[in-house]
Coordinates of C-alpha atoms in Angstrom, one line a residue:
M1 CA -14.4 -30.3 2.8
T2 CA -13.5 -26.9 4.2
R3 CA -15.4 -24.9 6.9
I4 CA -13.6 -21.7 5.9
L5 CA -15.4 -19.1 3.8
H6 CA -12.4 -18.5 1.5
R7 CA -12.0 -15.4 -0.7
S8 CA -13.0 -17.5 -3.7
I9 CA -15.5 -20.3 -3.2
G10 CA -14.7 -23.4 -5.2
P11 CA -11.0 -23.6 -6.1
T12 CA -8.9 -25.9 -3.9
L13 CA -6.0 -24.0 -2.5
P14 CA -2.7 -25.7 -1.7
H15 CA -2.0 -25.9 2.1
A16 CA 1.0 -23.8 3.1
A17 CA 3.2 -25.9 5.5
S18 CA 6.4 -24.0 6.0
A19 CA 8.4 -21.1 4.8
Q20 CA 12.0 -19.9 4.7
G21 CA 13.5 -16.8 3.2
V22 CA 11.7 -16.1 -0.1
Y23 CA 10.1 -19.5 -0.4
I24 CA 6.8 -21.1 0.9
T25 CA 6.4 -24.9 0.8
D26 CA 3.1 -26.6 0.7
T27 CA 2.1 -29.9 2.3
A28 CA 2.8 -31.7 -1.0
G29 CA 6.4 -30.5 -0.8
R30 CA 6.1 -28.1 -3.6
R31 CA 8.1 -24.8 -3.2
Y32 CA 6.8 -21.4 -4.4
L33 CA 9.0 -18.3 -4.8
D34 CA 7.1 -15.6 -3.0
A35 CA 7.5 -12.9 -5.7
S36 CA 4.7 -10.7 -4.3
G37 CA 5.4 -11.0 -0.6
G38 CA 1.9 -12.2 -0.2
A39 CA 0.2 -8.9 -0.7
A40 CA 3.4 -6.8 -0.3
V41 CA 3.5 -8.0 3.3
T42 CA 6.6 -10.1 3.6
S43 CA 9.4 -7.6 4.0
V44 CA 12.4 -9.3 5.7
G45 CA 11.6 -12.8 4.4
H46 CA 10.1 -15.9 6.1
A47 CA 11.4 -17.4 9.3
H48 CA 14.0 -14.7 9.9
P49 CA 15.9 -15.9 13.0
E50 CA 16.1 -12.4 14.7
V51 CA 12.4 -11.8 14.3
L52 CA 11.5 -15.2 15.7
A53 CA 13.8 -14.7 18.7
A54 CA 12.2 -11.3 19.4
M55 CA 8.7 -12.9 19.3
R56 CA 9.7 -15.7 21.6
A57 CA 11.3 -13.3 24.1
Q58 CA 8.2 -11.1 24.2
I59 CA 5.9 -14.1 24.6
D60 CA 7.9 -15.3 27.5
N61 CA 7.4 -12.0 29.3
L62 CA 4.0 -10.6 28.3
C63 CA 1.5 -11.6 25.6
Y64 CA -1.3 -9.0 26.2
A65 CA -2.2 -6.0 28.2
H66 CA -5.2 -3.7 27.3
T67 CA -4.1 -0.2 26.3
S68 CA -6.7 1.4 28.5
F69 CA -4.8 0.1 31.6
F70 CA -1.2 -0.3 30.5
T71 CA 1.5 0.7 28.0
T72 CA 4.3 -1.7 27.4
D73 CA 8.0 -1.4 26.7
A74 CA 7.5 -3.1 23.3
A75 CA 4.9 -0.6 22.1
E76 CA 6.9 2.4 23.4
A77 CA 10.1 1.1 21.7
L78 CA 8.4 0.6 18.4
A79 CA 6.9 4.1 18.5
E80 CA 10.2 5.7 19.3
K81 CA 11.9 3.8 16.5
L82 CA 9.3 4.8 13.9
V83 CA 9.4 8.5 15.0
N84 CA 13.2 8.5 14.7
L85 CA 13.0 7.0 11.2
A86 CA 10.1 9.1 9.9
P87 CA 10.3 12.4 8.1
E88 CA 10.6 15.3 10.5
G89 CA 7.3 16.4 12.0
L90 CA 5.7 13.0 12.3
N91 CA 6.2 12.9 16.1
Y92 CA 3.6 10.5 17.4
V93 CA 2.3 7.0 16.7
Y94 CA -1.0 5.3 17.1
L95 CA -0.7 1.5 16.9
V96 CA -3.4 -0.6 15.2
S97 CA -3.8 -4.1 13.8
G98 CA -3.7 -3.7 10.1
G99 CA -3.9 -1.4 7.1
S100 CA -7.7 -0.9 6.7
E101 CA -7.8 -0.2 10.5
A102 CA -5.0 2.3 10.1
V103 CA -6.9 4.2 7.4
E104 CA -10.1 4.2 9.4
A105 CA -8.2 5.6 12.4
A106 CA -6.5 8.2 10.3
L107 CA -9.8 9.5 8.9
K108 CA -11.3 9.7 12.4
M109 CA -8.1 11.4 13.6
A110 CA -8.5 14.0 10.9
R111 CA -12.2 14.6 11.7
Q112 CA -11.5 14.9 15.5
Y113 CA -8.6 17.3 14.8
F114 CA -11.0 19.8 13.2
V115 CA -13.6 19.3 15.9
E116 CA -10.9 20.0 18.5
I117 CA -9.7 23.2 16.9
G118 CA -13.3 24.6 16.4
A119 CA -13.8 23.8 12.7
P120 CA -16.5 21.0 12.9
Q121 CA -17.9 22.0 9.4
R122 CA -14.8 20.3 7.8
R123 CA -16.1 16.9 6.7
H124 CA -15.2 16.3 3.0
I125 CA -12.6 13.7 2.1
I126 CA -10.9 13.9 -1.3
A127 CA -9.0 10.9 -2.7
R128 CA -8.1 9.7 -6.2
R129 CA -9.7 7.4 -8.7
Q130 CA -8.2 4.0 -9.0
S131 CA -6.7 4.1 -5.5
Y132 CA -7.1 1.5 -2.7
H133 CA -7.2 2.4 1.0
G134 CA -8.7 -0.7 2.6
N135 CA -11.9 -2.8 2.8
T136 CA -13.6 -1.4 5.9
I137 CA -16.5 1.0 5.2
G138 CA -14.7 4.3 5.6
A139 CA -11.5 3.1 3.9
L140 CA -13.5 1.5 1.0
A141 CA -15.4 4.8 0.6
T142 CA -12.2 6.7 0.5
G143 CA -10.6 4.4 -2.1
G144 CA -11.4 4.8 -5.8
N145 CA -11.4 1.2 -6.7
A146 CA -14.7 1.0 -8.6
M147 CA -14.9 -2.8 -8.7
R148 CA -14.5 -3.2 -4.9
R149 CA -16.9 -0.3 -4.2
K150 CA -19.7 -1.2 -6.6
Q151 CA -21.9 -3.5 -4.6
F152 CA -21.3 -1.6 -1.3
Q153 CA -22.0 1.8 -2.8
P154 CA -25.4 2.3 -1.1
I155 CA -23.8 2.0 2.4
L156 CA -20.6 4.0 1.8
P157 CA -20.3 7.5 3.1
E158 CA -19.9 10.3 0.6
T159 CA -16.4 11.0 -0.6
H160 CA -14.9 12.7 -3.6
H161 CA -12.3 11.7 -6.1
V162 CA -9.9 13.4 -8.5
S163 CA -7.6 11.9 -11.2
P164 CA -4.7 9.6 -10.2
C165 CA -1.2 10.5 -11.2
Y166 CA -1.2 7.8 -13.9
A167 CA 1.3 9.0 -16.5
Y168 CA 1.2 5.9 -18.7
R169 CA -2.4 6.4 -19.7
E170 CA -3.4 9.9 -18.6
K171 CA -0.4 12.2 -19.4
G172 CA -0.8 13.9 -22.8
P173 CA 1.6 12.7 -25.5
D174 CA 3.1 16.2 -25.8
E175 CA 2.7 17.1 -22.1
S176 CA 5.8 17.2 -19.9
P177 CA 5.9 15.5 -16.5
E178 CA 6.0 19.0 -14.9
A179 CA 3.0 20.2 -16.9
Y180 CA 1.1 17.0 -16.1
A181 CA 1.8 17.5 -12.3
I182 CA 0.6 21.1 -12.6
R183 CA -2.6 20.0 -14.3
L184 CA -3.4 17.4 -11.6
A185 CA -2.6 19.8 -8.8
D186 CA -5.0 22.3 -10.4
E187 CA -7.7 19.7 -10.5
L188 CA -7.3 19.1 -6.8
E189 CA -7.5 22.8 -6.1
A190 CA -10.6 23.1 -8.2
K191 CA -12.2 20.2 -6.3
I192 CA -11.4 21.9 -3.0
L193 CA -12.9 25.2 -4.2
E194 CA -16.0 23.3 -5.6
L195 CA -16.7 21.7 -2.2
G196 CA -15.8 24.8 -0.2
P197 CA -12.3 25.1 1.2
E198 CA -13.6 25.6 4.7
E199 CA -15.4 22.3 4.5
V200 CA -12.7 20.0 3.1
M201 CA -11.1 17.8 5.8
A202 CA -8.4 15.8 4.1
F203 CA -6.7 14.7 0.8
V204 CA -5.7 11.0 0.9
A205 CA -3.2 9.4 -1.6
E206 CA -0.8 6.5 -1.9
P207 CA 2.8 7.8 -2.7
V208 CA 3.1 4.8 -5.0
V209 CA -0.3 3.3 -5.9
G210 CA -0.3 -0.4 -5.2
A211 CA -2.8 -3.1 -5.9
T212 CA -5.3 -1.1 -8.0
L213 CA -2.9 0.4 -10.5
G214 CA 0.3 -1.7 -10.1
A215 CA 3.2 0.2 -8.6
V216 CA 2.4 3.6 -10.2
A217 CA 4.6 6.4 -8.8
S218 CA 4.0 10.1 -9.2
V219 CA 5.8 12.4 -11.7
A220 CA 8.0 15.5 -11.2
D221 CA 6.9 17.6 -8.2
Y222 CA 3.3 16.3 -8.0
F223 CA 3.3 15.7 -4.3
K224 CA 5.1 19.0 -3.5
R225 CA 2.3 20.8 -5.4
V226 CA -0.3 18.7 -3.5
R227 CA 1.3 19.6 -0.2
A228 CA 1.3 23.3 -1.1
I229 CA -2.4 23.2 -2.0
C230 CA -3.3 21.4 1.2
D231 CA -1.4 24.0 3.2
K232 CA -3.1 26.8 1.3
Y233 CA -6.6 25.7 2.3
G234 CA -5.9 24.1 5.7
V235 CA -6.5 20.6 4.4
L236 CA -4.8 17.7 6.0
L237 CA -2.6 15.5 3.8
I238 CA -2.9 11.8 4.6
L239 CA -0.5 9.6 2.8
D240 CA -1.3 5.9 2.7
E241 CA 1.9 3.8 2.8
V242 CA 0.3 0.6 3.9
M243 CA 1.5 -1.2 0.8
C244 CA 4.3 1.0 -0.5
G245 CA 6.0 2.0 2.8
M246 CA 8.4 0.4 5.3
G247 CA 11.3 0.0 2.8
R248 CA 9.3 -1.4 -0.1
T249 CA 10.3 1.4 -2.5
G250 CA 13.9 1.7 -1.3
T251 CA 13.5 4.1 1.6
V252 CA 11.8 3.4 4.9
F253 CA 9.0 5.8 4.1
A254 CA 8.0 6.1 0.4
C255 CA 7.2 9.8 0.8
E256 CA 10.9 10.5 1.4
Q257 CA 11.5 10.1 -2.3
D258 CA 8.9 12.8 -3.0
D259 CA 10.4 15.1 -0.4
V260 CA 7.1 15.8 1.4
T261 CA 5.9 15.2 4.9
P262 CA 2.2 14.4 5.4
D263 CA 0.2 15.4 8.4
I264 CA -0.8 11.8 8.8
V265 CA 0.8 8.6 7.3
T266 CA -0.6 5.1 7.6
I267 CA 1.7 2.0 7.6
A268 CA 1.1 -1.7 8.0
K269 CA 1.9 -4.8 5.8
G270 CA 5.7 -4.7 5.7
L271 CA 5.7 -3.2 9.2
G272 CA 5.0 -6.6 10.7
G273 CA 6.5 -8.5 7.8
G274 CA 3.8 -11.1 8.0
Y275 CA 4.8 -12.3 11.5
Q276 CA 2.1 -10.5 13.3
P277 CA -1.0 -8.4 12.3
I278 CA 0.0 -4.8 13.0
G279 CA -0.4 -1.3 11.5
A280 CA 0.2 2.2 12.7
V281 CA -0.9 5.8 12.1
M282 CA 1.8 8.4 12.5
L283 CA 0.7 12.0 13.2
S284 CA 2.1 15.5 13.4
G285 CA 2.6 17.4 16.6
K286 CA -0.2 19.9 15.7
I287 CA -2.8 17.0 15.6
Y288 CA -1.5 15.5 18.8
D289 CA -1.5 18.9 20.5
S290 CA -5.1 19.5 19.5
F291 CA -6.1 16.3 21.3
A292 CA -3.9 17.0 24.3
N293 CA -5.0 20.5 24.8
G294 CA -8.6 19.8 24.0
S295 CA -10.6 16.7 25.0
G296 CA -7.5 14.9 26.2
L297 CA -8.2 11.7 24.3
F298 CA -8.5 10.2 20.8
Q299 CA -12.0 8.9 20.7
H300 CA -11.2 5.6 19.0
G301 CA -9.8 2.2 19.9
H302 CA -9.8 -1.5 19.2
T303 CA -9.1 -4.5 21.5
Y304 CA -5.7 -5.5 20.0
I305 CA -4.1 -2.1 19.4
G306 CA -0.6 -1.8 20.8
H307 CA -0.4 -5.6 21.2
P308 CA 3.0 -6.3 22.9
V309 CA 3.9 -9.3 20.8
A310 CA 3.0 -7.6 17.6
A311 CA 4.9 -4.5 18.7
A312 CA 8.0 -6.4 19.7
T313 CA 7.9 -8.2 16.4
A314 CA 7.5 -5.1 14.3
N315 CA 10.3 -3.4 16.3
K316 CA 12.7 -6.0 15.1
V317 CA 11.4 -6.1 11.6
V318 CA 11.8 -2.3 11.3
E319 CA 15.3 -2.5 12.7
I320 CA 16.2 -5.0 10.0
I321 CA 14.5 -3.0 7.3
A322 CA 16.3 0.2 8.3
R323 CA 19.8 -1.4 8.1
P324 CA 21.8 0.2 5.2
E325 CA 22.5 -3.2 3.7
T326 CA 18.8 -4.1 3.6
L327 CA 17.8 -0.9 1.8
A328 CA 20.8 -1.2 -0.5
N329 CA 19.6 -4.6 -1.5
V330 CA 16.1 -3.4 -2.1
N331 CA 17.4 -0.8 -4.5
A332 CA 20.0 -3.0 -6.2
M333 CA 17.6 -6.0 -6.6
G334 CA 14.8 -3.6 -7.6
A335 CA 16.9 -2.2 -10.4
R336 CA 17.8 -5.7 -11.4
L337 CA 14.2 -6.7 -11.5
Q338 CA 13.3 -3.7 -13.6
S339 CA 16.1 -4.1 -16.1
G340 CA 15.5 -7.8 -16.3
L341 CA 11.8 -7.4 -17.0
E342 CA 12.5 -4.8 -19.6
A343 CA 15.1 -7.1 -21.3
V344 CA 12.7 -10.1 -21.4
L345 CA 9.3 -8.3 -21.8
G346 CA 10.2 -4.9 -23.1
A347 CA 9.6 -5.8 -26.7
S348 CA 6.4 -7.9 -26.1
P349 CA 3.4 -6.7 -28.0
Y350 CA 1.4 -7.5 -24.8
V351 CA 3.4 -5.4 -22.3
G352 CA 2.6 -1.7 -22.2
D353 CA 4.5 -0.5 -19.2
I354 CA 7.0 -1.8 -16.6
R355 CA 7.2 0.6 -13.6
G356 CA 7.8 1.1 -9.9
R357 CA 10.4 1.8 -7.3
G358 CA 12.6 -0.5 -5.3
L359 CA 11.2 -4.0 -4.9
F360 CA 7.7 -2.7 -5.8
R361 CA 7.2 -3.3 -9.6
G362 CA 4.2 -3.4 -11.9
I363 CA 3.7 -4.8 -15.4
E364 CA 0.7 -3.4 -17.3
L365 CA -0.6 -5.8 -20.0
V366 CA -2.3 -4.7 -23.2
A367 CA -3.8 -6.4 -26.2
D368 CA -2.2 -3.8 -28.5
R369 CA 0.9 -2.0 -27.4
D370 CA 0.7 0.9 -29.9
T371 CA -2.9 1.9 -29.0
K372 CA -2.7 0.7 -25.3
T373 CA -5.9 -1.1 -25.9
P374 CA -6.5 -3.5 -22.9
F375 CA -7.6 -7.1 -23.2
D376 CA -11.3 -7.8 -23.1
P377 CA -12.1 -8.2 -19.4
S378 CA -14.0 -11.4 -20.2
R379 CA -10.7 -13.1 -20.9
K380 CA -9.6 -12.6 -17.3
I381 CA -6.0 -12.4 -18.2
H382 CA -4.9 -11.5 -14.7
A383 CA -6.5 -14.6 -13.3
K384 CA -4.9 -16.8 -15.9
I385 CA -1.5 -15.3 -15.2
K386 CA -1.9 -16.0 -11.4
R387 CA -2.8 -19.6 -12.2
Q388 CA 0.1 -20.1 -14.7
A389 CA 2.6 -18.5 -12.3
M390 CA 1.5 -20.8 -9.4
A391 CA 1.9 -23.8 -11.7
R392 CA 5.5 -22.7 -12.2
G393 CA 6.1 -22.2 -8.5
L394 CA 5.8 -18.5 -8.5
I395 CA 3.5 -16.3 -6.3
S396 CA 2.6 -13.1 -8.1
Y397 CA -0.2 -10.5 -7.6
P398 CA -2.1 -9.9 -10.8
M399 CA -5.2 -7.7 -10.8
G400 CA -7.9 -6.7 -13.2
G401 CA -9.7 -3.4 -13.6
T402 CA -6.5 -1.4 -13.8
I403 CA -7.9 1.4 -16.0
D404 CA -11.4 1.9 -14.6
G405 CA -12.3 -1.0 -12.4
I406 CA -13.3 -3.1 -15.3
H407 CA -10.8 -2.9 -18.1
G408 CA -7.0 -3.5 -17.9
D409 CA -4.7 -6.0 -16.3
H410 CA -1.5 -5.6 -14.4
I411 CA 0.9 -7.8 -12.3
L412 CA 2.4 -6.5 -9.0
L413 CA 5.7 -7.9 -7.9
A414 CA 6.9 -7.2 -4.4
P415 CA 9.3 -9.9 -3.1
P416 CA 11.0 -9.9 0.3
Y417 CA 13.9 -7.4 0.7
I418 CA 16.5 -10.0 1.6
I419 CA 16.6 -11.6 -1.8
E420 CA 19.5 -12.8 -4.0
A421 CA 20.1 -12.1 -7.6
D422 CA 19.5 -15.7 -8.7
D423 CA 16.0 -15.6 -7.3
V424 CA 15.3 -12.2 -8.9
D425 CA 16.3 -13.7 -12.2
L426 CA 14.0 -16.7 -11.6
I427 CA 11.1 -14.3 -10.9
I428 CA 11.7 -12.7 -14.3
E429 CA 11.9 -16.0 -16.1
R430 CA 8.8 -17.5 -14.5
I431 CA 6.6 -14.4 -14.8
A432 CA 7.5 -14.0 -18.5
D433 CA 6.6 -17.7 -19.1
A434 CA 3.3 -17.3 -17.2
I435 CA 2.3 -14.2 -19.2
N436 CA 3.0 -15.9 -22.5
A437 CA 1.1 -19.0 -21.4
A438 CA -1.9 -17.0 -20.1
I439 CA -2.2 -15.0 -23.3
A440 CA -2.0 -18.1 -25.4
E441 CA -4.9 -19.7 -23.6

């Protein structure tokens, strides 16, 4: 009998006992290849000796100091490292304890910025359908995941949504990537004008959409156009890199590949690599200056922000991620994963799209490849794939509701960055077997 309120009540979960590299072992001695990094969390692998040593050293010196009384060398070092690695203009860091908390802080940061500069009427948040920005109230309201929002809708603050950049399903058959990017940018501009440009606060988007769509990257110059529109109307651009950032897509920051710099970026998951709960919000100098020259504070805070053990851990994780050999491996093994999935599943009548960047790959499943018709949601294909993969010793991240929150299934693969070719090949073999077995059920 368990006293834990688990995510799903009823199923008996295996008990994780130990982990090393890309594998987790349960108490029965069964090994699982961690092909999703948990939820795209495990970045440098399990039990990395350098990370463990950094944690031990910090624990020996200082475990906790509240940020209203002290700063710490660990927190200062992490912030300095992140700023040095970030796109130019992201000059300050606010440390938090996770992704949802980072998004909440970013939204409050954006709101306070406009209050500080004398534009308190700016309040509207625009995001995209089929996005996911976290499970706290503000983050959930910002996200466009219909399934997650549904039962909480009555208590969610008002937000607004435009179309995602989802070329597989929403780009016209004769529409070029450039024309599609223009159409989406025009839609965003129209929404800003509809709400009143002087009342829109921020546009929030994932550079590569994670759990809700399954590793969907933008096309052409989509984000450059978005950046230009935000600048035109004085709207802050918030990029959510909680899932896709920190090396996951082959660069430290995912937005580097779109050649844009946001006003605010949120990071978490891979930042701590699963070793400690930690997240961060990075902000531009103009936002920092509005606080410094105005009220002199950011009116926000949580008990465990800037936790020294978490900061020291993340500092070492980020150091490892940023090494040229680590990012080179992300790109090489990501290409191997993509080409291997295409070779094994590319001709399957049940696989509509294989996509992503770096070690962040998605497989969209369909009942009919030619028409892109999804499986009946009552079949719960994604749940069957998860079960079949686990039975084969593979941890994957399948999700339902890909298209509209109800219809469509995809699988997200996001293994640790320090992975060898043989394990990538094993992921391909096992996920293909799991898909075939699930569809045959």
